[in-house]
PDB file of C-alpha atoms in Angstrom:
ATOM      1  CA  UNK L1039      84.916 133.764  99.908  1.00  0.00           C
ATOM      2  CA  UNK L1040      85.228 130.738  98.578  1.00  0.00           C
ATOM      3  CA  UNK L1041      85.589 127.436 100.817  1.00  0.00           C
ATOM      4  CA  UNK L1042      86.819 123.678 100.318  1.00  0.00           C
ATOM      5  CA  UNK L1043      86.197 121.112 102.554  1.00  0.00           C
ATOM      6  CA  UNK L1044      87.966 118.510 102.377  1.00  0.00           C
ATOM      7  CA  UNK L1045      87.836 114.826 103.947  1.00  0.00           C
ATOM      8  CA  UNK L1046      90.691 113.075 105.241  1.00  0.00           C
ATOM      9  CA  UNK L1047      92.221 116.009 105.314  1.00  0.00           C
ATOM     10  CA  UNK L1048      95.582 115.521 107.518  1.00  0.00           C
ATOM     11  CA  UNK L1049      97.834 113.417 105.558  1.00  0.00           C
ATOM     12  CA  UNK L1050      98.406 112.403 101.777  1.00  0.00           C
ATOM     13  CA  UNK L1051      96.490 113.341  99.234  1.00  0.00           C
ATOM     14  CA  UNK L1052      94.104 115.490 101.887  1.00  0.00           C
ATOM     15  CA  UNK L1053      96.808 117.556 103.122  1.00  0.00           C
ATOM     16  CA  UNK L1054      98.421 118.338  99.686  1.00  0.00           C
ATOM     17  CA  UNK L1055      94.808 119.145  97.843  1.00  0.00           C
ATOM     18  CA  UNK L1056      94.230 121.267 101.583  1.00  0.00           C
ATOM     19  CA  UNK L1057      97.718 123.127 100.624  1.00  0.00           C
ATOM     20  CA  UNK L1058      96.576 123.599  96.831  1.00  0.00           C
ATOM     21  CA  UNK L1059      93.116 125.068  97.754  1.00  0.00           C
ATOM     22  CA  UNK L1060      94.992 127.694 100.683  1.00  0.00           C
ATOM     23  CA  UNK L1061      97.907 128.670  97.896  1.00  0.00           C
ATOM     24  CA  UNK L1062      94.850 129.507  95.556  1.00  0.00           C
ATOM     25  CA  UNK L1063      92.900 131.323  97.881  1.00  0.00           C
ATOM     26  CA  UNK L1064      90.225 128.731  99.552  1.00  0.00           C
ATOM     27  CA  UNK L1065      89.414 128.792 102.766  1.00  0.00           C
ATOM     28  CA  UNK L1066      89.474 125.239 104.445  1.00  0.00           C
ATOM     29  CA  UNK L1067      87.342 123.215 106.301  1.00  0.00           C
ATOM     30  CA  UNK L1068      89.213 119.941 107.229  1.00  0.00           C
ATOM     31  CA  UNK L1069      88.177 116.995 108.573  1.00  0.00           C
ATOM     32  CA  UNK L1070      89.531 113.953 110.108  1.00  0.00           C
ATOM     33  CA  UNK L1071      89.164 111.807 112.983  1.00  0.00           C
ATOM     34  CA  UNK L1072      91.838 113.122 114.912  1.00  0.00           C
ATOM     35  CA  UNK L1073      91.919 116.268 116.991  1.00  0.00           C
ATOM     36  CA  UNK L1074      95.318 116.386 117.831  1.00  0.00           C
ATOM     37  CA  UNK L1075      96.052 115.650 113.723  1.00  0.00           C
ATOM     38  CA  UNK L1076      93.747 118.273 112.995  1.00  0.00           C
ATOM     39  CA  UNK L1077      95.206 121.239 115.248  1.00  0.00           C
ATOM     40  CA  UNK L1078      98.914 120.031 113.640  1.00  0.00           C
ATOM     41  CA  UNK L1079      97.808 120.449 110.255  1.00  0.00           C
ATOM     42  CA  UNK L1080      95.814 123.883 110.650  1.00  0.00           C
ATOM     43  CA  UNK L1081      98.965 125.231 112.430  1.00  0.00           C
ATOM     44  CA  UNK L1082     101.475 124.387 109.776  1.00  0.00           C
ATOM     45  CA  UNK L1083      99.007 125.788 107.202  1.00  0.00           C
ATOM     46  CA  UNK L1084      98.133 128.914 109.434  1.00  0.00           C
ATOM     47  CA  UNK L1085     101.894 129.656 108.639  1.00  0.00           C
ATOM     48  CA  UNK L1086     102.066 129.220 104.933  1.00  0.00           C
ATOM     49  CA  UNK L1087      98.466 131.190 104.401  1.00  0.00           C
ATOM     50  CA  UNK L1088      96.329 133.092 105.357  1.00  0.00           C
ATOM     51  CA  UNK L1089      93.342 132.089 104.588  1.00  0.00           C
ATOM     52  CA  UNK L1090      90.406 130.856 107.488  1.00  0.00           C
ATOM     53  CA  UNK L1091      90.477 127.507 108.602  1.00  0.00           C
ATOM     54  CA  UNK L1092      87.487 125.512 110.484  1.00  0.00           C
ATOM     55  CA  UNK L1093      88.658 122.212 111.398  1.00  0.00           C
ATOM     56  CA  UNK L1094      85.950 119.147 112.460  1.00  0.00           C
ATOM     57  CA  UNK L1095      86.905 116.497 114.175  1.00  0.00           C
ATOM     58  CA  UNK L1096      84.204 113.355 112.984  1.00  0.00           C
ATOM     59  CA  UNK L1097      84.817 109.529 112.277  1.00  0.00           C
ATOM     60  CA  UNK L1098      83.054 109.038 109.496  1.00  0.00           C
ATOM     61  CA  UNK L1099      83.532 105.059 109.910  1.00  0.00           C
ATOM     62  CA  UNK L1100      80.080 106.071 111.806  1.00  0.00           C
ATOM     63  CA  UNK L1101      76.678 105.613 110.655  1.00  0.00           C
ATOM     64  CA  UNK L1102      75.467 109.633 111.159  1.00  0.00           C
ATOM     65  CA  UNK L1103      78.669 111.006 110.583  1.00  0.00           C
ATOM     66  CA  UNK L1104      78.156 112.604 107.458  1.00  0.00           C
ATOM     67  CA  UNK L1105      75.151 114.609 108.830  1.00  0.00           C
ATOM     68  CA  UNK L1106      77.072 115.926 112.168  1.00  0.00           C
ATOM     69  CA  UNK L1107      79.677 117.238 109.283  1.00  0.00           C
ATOM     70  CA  UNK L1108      77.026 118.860 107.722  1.00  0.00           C
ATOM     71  CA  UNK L1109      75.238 120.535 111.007  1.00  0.00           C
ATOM     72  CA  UNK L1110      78.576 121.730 112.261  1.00  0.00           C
ATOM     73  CA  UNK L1111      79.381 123.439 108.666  1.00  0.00           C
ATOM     74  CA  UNK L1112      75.626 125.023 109.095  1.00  0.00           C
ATOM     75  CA  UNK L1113      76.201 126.208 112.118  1.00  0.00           C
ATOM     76  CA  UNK L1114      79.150 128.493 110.884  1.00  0.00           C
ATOM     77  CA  UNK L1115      77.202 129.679 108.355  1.00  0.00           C
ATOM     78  CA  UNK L1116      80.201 128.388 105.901  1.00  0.00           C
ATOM     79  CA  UNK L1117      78.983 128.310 102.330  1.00  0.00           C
ATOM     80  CA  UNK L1118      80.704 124.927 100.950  1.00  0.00           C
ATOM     81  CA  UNK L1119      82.089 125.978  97.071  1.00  0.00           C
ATOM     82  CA  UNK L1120      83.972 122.747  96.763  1.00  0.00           C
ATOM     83  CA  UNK L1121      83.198 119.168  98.106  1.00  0.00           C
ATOM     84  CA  UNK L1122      86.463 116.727  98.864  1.00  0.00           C
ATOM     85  CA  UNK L1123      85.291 113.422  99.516  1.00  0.00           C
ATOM     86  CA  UNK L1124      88.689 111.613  99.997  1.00  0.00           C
ATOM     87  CA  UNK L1125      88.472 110.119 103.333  1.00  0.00           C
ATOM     88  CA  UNK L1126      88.300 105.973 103.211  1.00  0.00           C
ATOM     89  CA  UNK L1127      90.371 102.802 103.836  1.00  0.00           C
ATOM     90  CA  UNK L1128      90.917  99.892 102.529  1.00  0.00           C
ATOM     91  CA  UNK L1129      91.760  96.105 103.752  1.00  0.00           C
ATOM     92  CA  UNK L1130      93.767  92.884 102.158  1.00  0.00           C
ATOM     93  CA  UNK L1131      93.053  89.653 102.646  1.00  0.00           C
ATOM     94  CA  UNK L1132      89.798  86.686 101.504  1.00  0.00           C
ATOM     95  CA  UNK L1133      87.130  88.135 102.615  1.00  0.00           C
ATOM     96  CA  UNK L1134      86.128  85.481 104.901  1.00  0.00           C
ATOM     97  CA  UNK L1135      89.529  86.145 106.661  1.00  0.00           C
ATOM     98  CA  UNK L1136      88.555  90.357 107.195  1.00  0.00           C
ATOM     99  CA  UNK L1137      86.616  91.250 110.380  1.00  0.00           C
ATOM    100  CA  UNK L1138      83.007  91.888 109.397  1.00  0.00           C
ATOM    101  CA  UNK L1139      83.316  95.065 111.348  1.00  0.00           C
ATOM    102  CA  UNK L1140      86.261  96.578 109.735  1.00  0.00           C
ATOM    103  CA  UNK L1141      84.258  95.443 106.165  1.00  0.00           C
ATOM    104  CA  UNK L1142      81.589  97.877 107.651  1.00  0.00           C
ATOM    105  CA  UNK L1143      83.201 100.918 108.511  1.00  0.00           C
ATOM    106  CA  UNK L1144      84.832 100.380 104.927  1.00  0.00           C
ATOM    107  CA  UNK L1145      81.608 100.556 103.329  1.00  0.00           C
ATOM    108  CA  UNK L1146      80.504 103.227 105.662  1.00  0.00           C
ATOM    109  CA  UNK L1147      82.565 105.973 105.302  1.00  0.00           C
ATOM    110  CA  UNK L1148      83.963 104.868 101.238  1.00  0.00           C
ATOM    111  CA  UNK L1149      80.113 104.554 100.235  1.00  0.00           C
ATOM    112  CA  UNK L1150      77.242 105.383 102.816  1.00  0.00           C
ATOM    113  CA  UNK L1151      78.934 109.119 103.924  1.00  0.00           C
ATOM    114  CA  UNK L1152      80.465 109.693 100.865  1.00  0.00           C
ATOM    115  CA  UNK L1153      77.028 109.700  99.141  1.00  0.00           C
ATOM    116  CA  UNK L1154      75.489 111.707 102.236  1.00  0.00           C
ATOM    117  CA  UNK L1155      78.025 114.516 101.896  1.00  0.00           C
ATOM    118  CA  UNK L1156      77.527 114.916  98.211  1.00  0.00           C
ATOM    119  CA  UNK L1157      73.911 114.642  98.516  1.00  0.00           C
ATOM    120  CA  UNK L1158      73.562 117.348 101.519  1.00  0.00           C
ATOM    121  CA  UNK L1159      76.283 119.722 100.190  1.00  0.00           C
ATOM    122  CA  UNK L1160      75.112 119.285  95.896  1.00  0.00           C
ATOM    123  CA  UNK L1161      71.353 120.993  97.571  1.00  0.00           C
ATOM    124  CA  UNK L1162      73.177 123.662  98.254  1.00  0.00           C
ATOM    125  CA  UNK L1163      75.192 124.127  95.076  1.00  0.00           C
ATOM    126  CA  UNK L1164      72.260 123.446  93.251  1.00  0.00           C
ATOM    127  CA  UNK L1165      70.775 126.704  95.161  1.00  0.00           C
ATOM    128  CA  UNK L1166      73.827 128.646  94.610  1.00  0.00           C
ATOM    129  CA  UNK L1167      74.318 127.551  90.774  1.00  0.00           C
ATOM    130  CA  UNK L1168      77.738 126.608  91.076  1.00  0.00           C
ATOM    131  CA  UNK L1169      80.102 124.422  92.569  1.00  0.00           C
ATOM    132  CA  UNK L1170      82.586 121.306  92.233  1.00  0.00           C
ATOM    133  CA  UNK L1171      82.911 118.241  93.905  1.00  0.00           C
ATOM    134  CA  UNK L1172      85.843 115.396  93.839  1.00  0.00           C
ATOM    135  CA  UNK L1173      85.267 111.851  94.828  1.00  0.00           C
ATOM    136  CA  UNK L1174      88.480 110.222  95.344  1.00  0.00           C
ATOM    137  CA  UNK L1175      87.884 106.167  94.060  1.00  0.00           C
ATOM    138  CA  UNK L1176      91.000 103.876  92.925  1.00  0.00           C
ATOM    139  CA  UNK L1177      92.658 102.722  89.629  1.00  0.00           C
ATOM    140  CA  UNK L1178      90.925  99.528  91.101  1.00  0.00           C
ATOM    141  CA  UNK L1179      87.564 101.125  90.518  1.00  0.00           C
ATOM    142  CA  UNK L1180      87.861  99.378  86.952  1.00  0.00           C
ATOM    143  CA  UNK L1181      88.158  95.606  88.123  1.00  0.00           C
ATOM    144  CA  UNK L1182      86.885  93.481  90.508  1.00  0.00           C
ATOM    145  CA  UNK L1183      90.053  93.189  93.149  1.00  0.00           C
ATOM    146  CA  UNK L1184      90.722  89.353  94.539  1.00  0.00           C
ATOM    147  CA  UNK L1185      91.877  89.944  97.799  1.00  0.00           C
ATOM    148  CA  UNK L1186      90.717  93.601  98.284  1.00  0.00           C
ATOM    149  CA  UNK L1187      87.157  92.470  97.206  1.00  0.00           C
ATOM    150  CA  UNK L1188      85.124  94.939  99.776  1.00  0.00           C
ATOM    151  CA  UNK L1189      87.841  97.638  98.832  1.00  0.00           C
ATOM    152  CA  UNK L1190      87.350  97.569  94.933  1.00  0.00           C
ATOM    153  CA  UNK L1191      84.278  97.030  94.947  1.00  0.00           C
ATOM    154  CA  UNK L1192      83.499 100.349  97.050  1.00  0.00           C
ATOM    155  CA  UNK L1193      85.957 102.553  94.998  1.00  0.00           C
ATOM    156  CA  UNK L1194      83.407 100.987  91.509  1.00  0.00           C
ATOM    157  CA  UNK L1195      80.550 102.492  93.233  1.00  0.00           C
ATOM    158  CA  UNK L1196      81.785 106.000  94.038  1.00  0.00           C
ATOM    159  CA  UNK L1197      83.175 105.829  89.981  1.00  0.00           C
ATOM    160  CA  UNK L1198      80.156 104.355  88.789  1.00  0.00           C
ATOM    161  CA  UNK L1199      77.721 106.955  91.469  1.00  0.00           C
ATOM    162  CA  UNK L1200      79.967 110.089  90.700  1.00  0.00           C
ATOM    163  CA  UNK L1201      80.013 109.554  86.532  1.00  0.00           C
ATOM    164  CA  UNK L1202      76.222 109.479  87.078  1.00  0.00           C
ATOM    165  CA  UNK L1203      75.437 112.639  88.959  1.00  0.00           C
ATOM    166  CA  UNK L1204      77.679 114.540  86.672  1.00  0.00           C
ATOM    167  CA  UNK L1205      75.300 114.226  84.285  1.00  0.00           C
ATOM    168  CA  UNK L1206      72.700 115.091  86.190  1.00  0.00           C
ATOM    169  CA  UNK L1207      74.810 118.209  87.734  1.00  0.00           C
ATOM    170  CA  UNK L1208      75.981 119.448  84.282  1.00  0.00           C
ATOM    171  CA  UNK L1209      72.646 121.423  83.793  1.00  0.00           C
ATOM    172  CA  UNK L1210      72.880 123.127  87.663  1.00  0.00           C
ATOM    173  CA  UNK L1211      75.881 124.655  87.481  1.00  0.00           C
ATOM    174  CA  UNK L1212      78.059 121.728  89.656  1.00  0.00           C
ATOM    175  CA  UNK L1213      80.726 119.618  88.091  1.00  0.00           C
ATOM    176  CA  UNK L1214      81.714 116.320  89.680  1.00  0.00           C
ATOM    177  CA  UNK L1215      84.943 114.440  88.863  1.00  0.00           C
ATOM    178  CA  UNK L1216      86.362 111.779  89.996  1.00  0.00           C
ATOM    179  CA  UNK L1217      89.987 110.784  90.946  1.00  0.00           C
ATOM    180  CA  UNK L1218      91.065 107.258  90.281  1.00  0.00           C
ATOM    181  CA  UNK L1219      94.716 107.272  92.246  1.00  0.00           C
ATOM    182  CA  UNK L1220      97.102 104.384  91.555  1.00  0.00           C
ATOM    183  CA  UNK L1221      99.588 103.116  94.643  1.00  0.00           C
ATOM    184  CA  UNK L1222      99.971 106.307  96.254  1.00  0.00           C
ATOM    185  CA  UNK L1223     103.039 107.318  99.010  1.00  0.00           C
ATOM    186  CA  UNK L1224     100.940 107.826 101.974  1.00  0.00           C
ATOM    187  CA  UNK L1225      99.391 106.672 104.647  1.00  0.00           C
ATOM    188  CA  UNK L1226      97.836 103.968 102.617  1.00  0.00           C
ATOM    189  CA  UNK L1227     100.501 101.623 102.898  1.00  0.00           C
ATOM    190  CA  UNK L1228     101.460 100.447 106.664  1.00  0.00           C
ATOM    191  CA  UNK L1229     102.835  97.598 108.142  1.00  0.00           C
ATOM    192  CA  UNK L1230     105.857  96.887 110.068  1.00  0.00           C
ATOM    193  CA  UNK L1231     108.674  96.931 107.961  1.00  0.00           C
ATOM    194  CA  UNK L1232     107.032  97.256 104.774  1.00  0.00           C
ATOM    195  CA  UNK L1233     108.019  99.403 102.042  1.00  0.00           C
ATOM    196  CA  UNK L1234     105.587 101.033 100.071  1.00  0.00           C
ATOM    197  CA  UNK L1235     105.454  99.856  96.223  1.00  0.00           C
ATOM    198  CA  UNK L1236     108.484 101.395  94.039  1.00  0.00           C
ATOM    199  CA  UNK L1237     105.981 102.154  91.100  1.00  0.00           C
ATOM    200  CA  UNK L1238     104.113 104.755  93.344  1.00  0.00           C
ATOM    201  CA  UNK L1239     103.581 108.440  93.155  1.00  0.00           C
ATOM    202  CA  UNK L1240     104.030 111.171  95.729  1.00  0.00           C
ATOM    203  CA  UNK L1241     101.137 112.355  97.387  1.00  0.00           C
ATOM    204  CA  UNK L1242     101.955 115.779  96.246  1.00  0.00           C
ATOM    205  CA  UNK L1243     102.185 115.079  92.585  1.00  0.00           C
ATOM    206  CA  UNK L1244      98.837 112.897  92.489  1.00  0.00           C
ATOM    207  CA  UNK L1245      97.270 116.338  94.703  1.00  0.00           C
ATOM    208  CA  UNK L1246      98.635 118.537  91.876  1.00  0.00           C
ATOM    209  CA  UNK L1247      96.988 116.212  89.043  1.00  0.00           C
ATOM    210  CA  UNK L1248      93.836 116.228  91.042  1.00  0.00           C
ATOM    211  CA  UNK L1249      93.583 119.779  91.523  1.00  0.00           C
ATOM    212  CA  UNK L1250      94.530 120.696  87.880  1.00  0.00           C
ATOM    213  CA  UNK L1251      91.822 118.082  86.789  1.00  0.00           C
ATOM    214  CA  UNK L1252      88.986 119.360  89.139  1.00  0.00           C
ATOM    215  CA  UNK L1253      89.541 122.856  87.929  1.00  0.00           C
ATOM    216  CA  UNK L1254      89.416 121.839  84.372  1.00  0.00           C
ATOM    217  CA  UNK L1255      86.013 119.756  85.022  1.00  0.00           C
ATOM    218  CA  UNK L1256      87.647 116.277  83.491  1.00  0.00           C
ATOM    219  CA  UNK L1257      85.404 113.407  84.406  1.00  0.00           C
ATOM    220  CA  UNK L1258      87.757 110.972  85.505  1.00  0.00           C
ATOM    221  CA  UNK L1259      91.493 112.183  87.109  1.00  0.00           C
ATOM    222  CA  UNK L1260      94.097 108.805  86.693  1.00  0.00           C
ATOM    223  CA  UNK L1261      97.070 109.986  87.751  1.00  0.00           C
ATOM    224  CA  UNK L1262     100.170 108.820  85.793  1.00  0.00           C
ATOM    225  CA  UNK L1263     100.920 107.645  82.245  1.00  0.00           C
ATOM    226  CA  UNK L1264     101.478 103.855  83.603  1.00  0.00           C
ATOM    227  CA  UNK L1265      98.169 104.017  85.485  1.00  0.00           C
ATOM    228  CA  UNK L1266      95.764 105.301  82.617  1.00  0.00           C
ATOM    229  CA  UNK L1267      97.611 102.367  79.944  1.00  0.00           C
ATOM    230  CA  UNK L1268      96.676  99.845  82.523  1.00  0.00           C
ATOM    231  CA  UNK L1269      93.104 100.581  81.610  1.00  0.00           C
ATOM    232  CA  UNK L1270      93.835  99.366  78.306  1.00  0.00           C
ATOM    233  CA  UNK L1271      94.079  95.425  79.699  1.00  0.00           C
ATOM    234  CA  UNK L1272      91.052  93.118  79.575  1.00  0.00           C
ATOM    235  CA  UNK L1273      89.446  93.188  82.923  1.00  0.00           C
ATOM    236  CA  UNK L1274      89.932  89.529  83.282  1.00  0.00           C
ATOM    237  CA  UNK L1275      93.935  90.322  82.848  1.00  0.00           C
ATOM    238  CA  UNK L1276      93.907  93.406  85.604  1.00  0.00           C
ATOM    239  CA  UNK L1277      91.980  91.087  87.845  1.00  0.00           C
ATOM    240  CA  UNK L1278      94.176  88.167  88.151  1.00  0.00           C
ATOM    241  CA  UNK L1279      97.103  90.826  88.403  1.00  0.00           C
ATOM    242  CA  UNK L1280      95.752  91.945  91.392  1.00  0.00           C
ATOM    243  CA  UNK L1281      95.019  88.581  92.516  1.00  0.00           C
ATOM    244  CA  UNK L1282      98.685  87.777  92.357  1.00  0.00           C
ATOM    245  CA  UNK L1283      99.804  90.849  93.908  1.00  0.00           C
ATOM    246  CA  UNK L1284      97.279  91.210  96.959  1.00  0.00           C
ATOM    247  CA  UNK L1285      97.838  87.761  98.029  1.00  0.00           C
ATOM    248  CA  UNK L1286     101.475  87.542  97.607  1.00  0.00           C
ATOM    249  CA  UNK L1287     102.999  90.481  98.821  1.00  0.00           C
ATOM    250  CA  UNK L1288      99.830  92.811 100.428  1.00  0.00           C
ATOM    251  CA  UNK L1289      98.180  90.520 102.775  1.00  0.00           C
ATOM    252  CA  UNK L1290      96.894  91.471 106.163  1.00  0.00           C
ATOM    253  CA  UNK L1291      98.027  95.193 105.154  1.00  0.00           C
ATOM    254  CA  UNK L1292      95.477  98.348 106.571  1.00  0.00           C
ATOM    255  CA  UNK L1293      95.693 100.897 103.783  1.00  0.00           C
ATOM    256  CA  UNK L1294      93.723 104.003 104.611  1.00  0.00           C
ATOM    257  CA  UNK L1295      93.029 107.542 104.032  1.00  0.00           C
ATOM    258  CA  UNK L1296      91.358 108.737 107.019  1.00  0.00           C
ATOM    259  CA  UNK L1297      93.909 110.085 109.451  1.00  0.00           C
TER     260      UNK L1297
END
């Protein structure tokens, strides 16, 4: 049987991809840093499908993370057909004004385990001759991000890491794309009375893209027509844009993905 595993895997863009991969026959191995989250999640899917589900409870904020994820797979003996790396956060604010210890769980679990999955889990594709993996970055993968400096700057390196073992993959048998999201309705967005940016898309709708894209081995997944003309800018244009926006209306926000 095929399996997915999938990062971040209890809310947003996690859950819907984790309801895509049951619908089409997957099993699921979901993880997040949150028991309780986790047993909620496999129960409401237990009752839409049938499929197995392993669930594995691991911050990945953690230096060694990304290898307990891997031993506990082993240990079930769970052969890993397709690779989710969606689990990250992201921070607002100068970056002398974000807690150097929040910066490094950032760049842990966005970079350091993101590149320690794929490496552990693309040995055993390679083996097999087959497989897919999907690195969730940003639409601000593209520019450098004033104000979400440590944030950007992360999602460029899982663009820039991800386009480059793709072409190393293509000859094995693995394909490797990359989704670039735009402002997103999930967790990703909290503060107290906040409301999340009008221009964003439904978690669901960006999962469907995503899914749709992986399966038809496109490079590079940007969800929505507004999102992919946006790329069109000068960088210099998108950057100051962001600029703008982070520091007027997004400061001292937590965005993340890894519920």
């Amino acid at each position: 049987m095929k399996f997915a595993l999938i990062t971040g895997a209890t809310s947003g863009i996690g859950y819907e991809l984790a309801k895509l991969f049951a619908k089409n026959e997957y099993g699921l191995i979901l993880v997040s840093s949150s028991q309780d989250h986790l047993d909620n999640v496999k129960k409401k899917l237990q009752g839409h499908y049938s499929t197995p589900i392993y669930v594995i409870e691991q911050d990945l904020t953690q230096i060694g993370a990304a290898y307990e994820v891997y031993q506990k797979v082993t240990k079930e003996q769970v052969p890993v057909t397709v690779l989710v790396n969606n689990a990250g956060f992201g921070l607002v604010g100068a970056t002398n004004e974000i807690d150097l210890k929040q910066d490094e769980q950032m760049i842990i679990i966005n970079t350091l385990n993101l590149v320690i999955l794929t490496k552990l889990f693309i040995a055993e594709m390679y083996k097999c001759g087959q497989g897919k993996i999907l690195n969730v970055a940003s639409t601000g993968a593209f520019q450098p991000g004033p104000y979400t400096s440590t944030y950007f700057a992360s999602k460029a390196f899982v663009l820039s890491y991800s386009r480059a073992i793709r072409y190393e993959a293509k000859s094995k048998g693995v394909q490797i794309s990359t989704l670039c999201p735009g402002a997103t309705r999930t967790n990703f967005f909290v503060r107290e009375g906040t409301v999340t940016p009008t221009n964003s898309m439904t978690a669901e709708k960006v999962a469907q893209i995503a899914f749709s894209g992986l399966m038809k081995n496109k490079e590079i997944i940007i969800p929505g027509l507004k999102n992919r003309l946006l790329q069109l800018f000068p960088t210099k244009i998108k950057m100051i844009s962001v600029a703008f926006r982070d520091n007027s209306l997004l400061r001292r926000w937590w965005f993340d993905m890894t519920v």
